[in-house]
Amino acid sequence: MSKIKLALLGSFAVFFAAVLTNNMAIAQEAQHAGSINIYESQIRNPEELQVYMDVTPRKENPLMKLSEAGRHTFIKGLIWTGEGVGSLNTYPLQIELSTPQAKNVLTLFGLQDLTSTIMKDNSNNGVSANAADDTVAPMLHHCLVLENYRCQLPASCRASFTDICMACLCGAQQTE
């Protein structure tokens, strides 16, 4: 075989090994997916979020516990579907909030069961992420969640660092 053919064959072998390694990493990552219950929520779309931000006093708004930059990143990272939030960026919650504060934010969107997944490395200040709430909202879905994935059109969860994709909501019609 000529040197060019050997070089091409070697390049293809490296390429296919990289593709296989990447697919195996994604498959291993997906194995770390969990499932949560998704509950009825106060905020189901961007319009309801805007109204909530406009009418809720700062001291009563859990989103105000985030810095301005963290709040902007979190809100811009929300992927809205016809049934609520299909995906969200977890980074601002992880770095800026305590476990109880993060749970209060997630509860606004019916995603309080994500608290222990998102805040697994943070101190909970003596409060369990799964502690019973005073009020229990009706459950709407039991949903597979994929860490480090983001909901993208038309209905797929794509690899994305610091995001979580709710697979059962990702297929719902997206809104802007």
mmCIF file of C-alpha atoms in Angstrom:
data_model
loop_
_atom_site.group_PDB
_atom_site.id
_atom_site.type_symbol
_atom_site.label_atom_id
_atom_site.label_comp_id
_atom_site.label_asym_id
_atom_site.label_seq_id
_atom_site.Cartn_x
_atom_site.Cartn_y
_atom_site.Cartn_z
ATOM 1 C CA MET A 1 0.000 0.000 0.000
ATOM 2 C CA SER A 2 1.181 3.483 -0.702
ATOM 3 C CA LYS A 3 2.023 5.902 2.089
ATOM 4 C CA ILE A 4 -0.994 8.062 1.183
ATOM 5 C CA LYS A 5 -3.404 5.129 1.479
ATOM 6 C CA LEU A 6 -1.869 4.142 4.817
ATOM 7 C CA ALA A 7 -2.144 7.720 6.076
ATOM 8 C CA LEU A 8 -5.790 7.908 4.983
ATOM 9 C CA LEU A 9 -6.572 4.547 6.568
ATOM 10 C CA GLY A 10 -4.914 5.686 9.798
ATOM 11 C CA SER A 11 -6.891 8.948 9.748
ATOM 12 C CA PHE A 12 -10.172 7.076 9.288
ATOM 13 C CA ALA A 13 -9.281 4.713 12.128
ATOM 14 C CA VAL A 14 -8.585 7.654 14.454
ATOM 15 C CA PHE A 15 -11.817 9.367 13.343
ATOM 16 C CA PHE A 16 -13.978 6.281 13.954
ATOM 17 C CA ALA A 17 -12.302 5.665 17.310
ATOM 18 C CA ALA A 18 -13.100 9.255 18.313
ATOM 19 C CA VAL A 19 -16.728 8.895 17.195
ATOM 20 C CA LEU A 20 -17.073 5.603 19.065
ATOM 21 C CA THR A 21 -15.473 7.077 22.192
ATOM 22 C CA ASN A 22 -17.769 10.122 22.038
ATOM 23 C CA ASN A 23 -20.887 7.947 21.597
ATOM 24 C CA MET A 24 -19.820 5.731 24.499
ATOM 25 C CA ALA A 25 -19.309 8.801 26.694
ATOM 26 C CA ILE A 26 -22.773 10.082 25.793
ATOM 27 C CA ALA A 27 -24.301 6.670 26.463
ATOM 28 C CA GLN A 28 -22.549 6.449 29.838
ATOM 29 C CA GLU A 29 -23.719 9.960 30.687
ATOM 30 C CA ALA A 30 -27.302 9.087 29.757
ATOM 31 C CA GLN A 31 -27.130 6.118 32.107
ATOM 32 C CA HIS A 32 -26.818 8.657 34.923
ATOM 33 C CA ALA A 33 -30.221 10.039 34.045
ATOM 34 C CA GLY A 34 -32.902 9.930 36.650
ATOM 35 C CA SER A 35 -36.579 10.551 36.776
ATOM 36 C CA ILE A 36 -38.653 13.063 38.660
ATOM 37 C CA ASN A 37 -42.241 14.015 39.197
ATOM 38 C CA ILE A 38 -43.299 17.258 37.567
ATOM 39 C CA TYR A 39 -45.958 19.184 39.434
ATOM 40 C CA GLU A 40 -48.504 21.850 38.662
ATOM 41 C CA SER A 41 -46.711 25.167 38.838
ATOM 42 C CA GLN A 42 -47.180 28.909 39.153
ATOM 43 C CA ILE A 43 -45.124 29.587 36.041
ATOM 44 C CA ARG A 44 -45.737 27.632 32.815
ATOM 45 C CA ASN A 45 -44.620 30.046 30.094
ATOM 46 C CA PRO A 46 -42.568 33.213 29.534
ATOM 47 C CA GLU A 47 -45.611 35.460 29.927
ATOM 48 C CA GLU A 48 -46.438 34.016 33.361
ATOM 49 C CA LEU A 49 -42.794 34.440 34.365
ATOM 50 C CA GLN A 50 -42.895 38.109 33.338
ATOM 51 C CA VAL A 51 -46.120 38.702 35.302
ATOM 52 C CA TYR A 52 -44.622 36.920 38.322
ATOM 53 C CA MET A 53 -41.491 39.083 38.156
ATOM 54 C CA ASP A 54 -43.598 42.251 37.817
ATOM 55 C CA VAL A 55 -46.068 41.617 40.665
ATOM 56 C CA THR A 56 -44.113 39.617 43.255
ATOM 57 C CA PRO A 57 -42.317 41.719 45.874
ATOM 58 C CA ARG A 58 -38.513 41.273 45.815
ATOM 59 C CA LYS A 59 -38.424 39.754 49.300
ATOM 60 C CA GLU A 60 -40.982 37.095 48.319
ATOM 61 C CA ASN A 61 -39.443 36.243 44.950
ATOM 62 C CA PRO A 62 -36.968 33.328 45.188
ATOM 63 C CA LEU A 63 -35.412 34.342 41.858
ATOM 64 C CA MET A 64 -34.196 37.528 43.533
ATOM 65 C CA LYS A 65 -31.793 35.425 45.637
ATOM 66 C CA LEU A 66 -29.746 35.079 42.444
ATOM 67 C CA SER A 67 -27.379 37.861 41.417
ATOM 68 C CA GLU A 68 -28.532 39.950 38.468
ATOM 69 C CA ALA A 69 -26.149 38.047 36.165
ATOM 70 C CA GLY A 70 -27.188 34.678 37.633
ATOM 71 C CA ARG A 71 -30.882 35.515 37.273
ATOM 72 C CA HIS A 72 -30.343 36.639 33.665
ATOM 73 C CA THR A 73 -28.428 33.441 32.838
ATOM 74 C CA PHE A 74 -31.049 31.244 34.517
ATOM 75 C CA ILE A 75 -34.037 32.920 32.838
ATOM 76 C CA LYS A 76 -32.368 33.045 29.392
ATOM 77 C CA GLY A 77 -31.490 29.357 29.795
ATOM 78 C CA LEU A 78 -35.105 28.253 30.223
ATOM 79 C CA ILE A 79 -36.451 26.304 27.255
ATOM 80 C CA TRP A 80 -40.223 26.643 27.254
ATOM 81 C CA THR A 81 -42.499 23.969 25.838
ATOM 82 C CA GLY A 82 -46.267 23.771 25.589
ATOM 83 C CA GLU A 83 -46.322 22.152 29.037
ATOM 84 C CA GLY A 84 -43.765 24.232 30.929
ATOM 85 C CA VAL A 85 -39.986 24.182 31.201
ATOM 86 C CA GLY A 86 -38.405 21.507 29.012
ATOM 87 C CA SER A 87 -34.838 22.399 29.904
ATOM 88 C CA LEU A 88 -32.903 24.714 32.196
ATOM 89 C CA ASN A 89 -29.373 25.844 32.953
ATOM 90 C CA THR A 90 -28.493 24.647 36.460
ATOM 91 C CA TYR A 91 -25.229 26.558 36.898
ATOM 92 C CA PRO A 92 -26.593 29.754 38.537
ATOM 93 C CA LEU A 93 -28.553 27.693 41.061
ATOM 94 C CA GLN A 94 -25.552 25.508 41.869
ATOM 95 C CA ILE A 95 -23.067 28.301 42.441
ATOM 96 C CA GLU A 96 -25.239 31.015 43.986
ATOM 97 C CA LEU A 97 -27.952 29.346 46.067
ATOM 98 C CA SER A 98 -28.305 27.066 49.052
ATOM 99 C CA THR A 99 -30.361 23.897 48.654
ATOM 100 C CA PRO A 100 -33.538 25.400 50.183
ATOM 101 C CA GLN A 101 -33.203 28.512 47.985
ATOM 102 C CA ALA A 102 -32.742 26.405 44.838
ATOM 103 C CA LYS A 103 -35.770 24.312 45.775
ATOM 104 C CA ASN A 104 -37.870 27.479 46.114
ATOM 105 C CA VAL A 105 -36.836 28.564 42.612
ATOM 106 C CA LEU A 106 -37.498 25.136 41.088
ATOM 107 C CA THR A 107 -40.900 24.929 42.802
ATOM 108 C CA LEU A 108 -42.030 27.969 40.793
ATOM 109 C CA PHE A 109 -41.751 25.773 37.693
ATOM 110 C CA GLY A 110 -43.065 22.521 39.230
ATOM 111 C CA LEU A 111 -39.551 21.056 39.201
ATOM 112 C CA GLN A 112 -38.836 20.802 42.935
ATOM 113 C CA ASP A 113 -37.859 17.132 42.561
ATOM 114 C CA LEU A 114 -34.752 18.296 40.643
ATOM 115 C CA THR A 115 -33.330 19.875 43.793
ATOM 116 C CA SER A 116 -31.318 16.895 44.994
ATOM 117 C CA THR A 117 -30.012 16.228 41.467
ATOM 118 C CA ILE A 118 -28.858 19.809 40.958
ATOM 119 C CA MET A 119 -27.608 20.504 44.473
ATOM 120 C CA LYS A 120 -25.892 17.163 45.132
ATOM 121 C CA ASP A 121 -22.547 18.796 45.935
ATOM 122 C CA ASN A 122 -23.843 21.773 47.922
ATOM 123 C CA SER A 123 -24.453 22.033 51.642
ATOM 124 C CA ASN A 124 -28.146 21.936 52.435
ATOM 125 C CA ASN A 125 -27.836 23.868 55.691
ATOM 126 C CA GLY A 126 -29.723 21.183 57.573
ATOM 127 C CA VAL A 127 -32.683 21.121 55.183
ATOM 128 C CA SER A 128 -33.342 18.044 53.104
ATOM 129 C CA ALA A 129 -33.766 18.691 49.402
ATOM 130 C CA ASN A 130 -36.659 16.245 49.480
ATOM 131 C CA ALA A 131 -38.286 17.554 52.645
ATOM 132 C CA ALA A 132 -42.067 17.584 52.502
ATOM 133 C CA ASP A 133 -43.591 20.904 51.512
ATOM 134 C CA ASP A 134 -46.380 22.552 53.464
ATOM 135 C CA THR A 135 -48.495 22.432 50.316
ATOM 136 C CA VAL A 136 -48.318 19.655 47.785
ATOM 137 C CA ALA A 137 -49.125 20.534 44.189
ATOM 138 C CA PRO A 138 -50.814 17.935 41.983
ATOM 139 C CA MET A 139 -48.372 15.819 39.980
ATOM 140 C CA LEU A 140 -48.650 16.231 36.204
ATOM 141 C CA HIS A 141 -45.948 13.891 34.840
ATOM 142 C CA HIS A 142 -43.338 11.374 35.865
ATOM 143 C CA CYS A 143 -40.418 12.327 33.677
ATOM 144 C CA LEU A 144 -36.968 11.115 32.634
ATOM 145 C CA VAL A 145 -34.338 13.823 33.184
ATOM 146 C CA LEU A 146 -30.952 13.924 31.504
ATOM 147 C CA GLU A 147 -28.126 15.811 33.184
ATOM 148 C CA ASN A 148 -25.791 17.735 30.866
ATOM 149 C CA TYR A 149 -28.391 17.731 28.092
ATOM 150 C CA ARG A 150 -30.528 20.562 26.713
ATOM 151 C CA CYS A 151 -33.890 20.385 24.957
ATOM 152 C CA GLN A 152 -33.623 21.336 21.281
ATOM 153 C CA LEU A 153 -36.112 21.388 18.435
ATOM 154 C CA PRO A 154 -37.891 19.429 17.284
ATOM 155 C CA ALA A 155 -37.896 17.097 20.273
ATOM 156 C CA SER A 156 -34.479 15.923 21.305
ATOM 157 C CA CYS A 157 -32.142 16.293 24.236
ATOM 158 C CA ARG A 158 -28.658 17.292 23.030
ATOM 159 C CA ALA A 159 -25.433 17.239 25.035
ATOM 160 C CA SER A 160 -24.911 20.556 26.831
ATOM 161 C CA PHE A 161 -22.819 21.153 29.934
ATOM 162 C CA THR A 162 -24.718 22.542 33.000
ATOM 163 C CA ASP A 163 -28.184 21.925 31.554
ATOM 164 C CA ILE A 164 -30.914 19.451 32.414
ATOM 165 C CA CYS A 165 -33.438 18.179 29.861
ATOM 166 C CA MET A 166 -36.875 16.946 30.944
ATOM 167 C CA ALA A 167 -37.413 14.336 28.230
ATOM 168 C CA CYS A 168 -41.190 14.089 28.693
ATOM 169 C CA LEU A 169 -41.588 17.845 28.163
ATOM 170 C CA CYS A 170 -38.954 18.306 25.478
ATOM 171 C CA GLY A 171 -41.268 16.784 22.872
ATOM 172 C CA ALA A 172 -44.076 19.223 23.682
ATOM 173 C CA GLN A 173 -44.476 22.152 21.295
ATOM 174 C CA GLN A 174 -41.876 24.781 22.139
ATOM 175 C CA THR A 175 -42.679 28.417 22.710
ATOM 176 C CA GLU A 176 -40.382 31.420 22.496
#
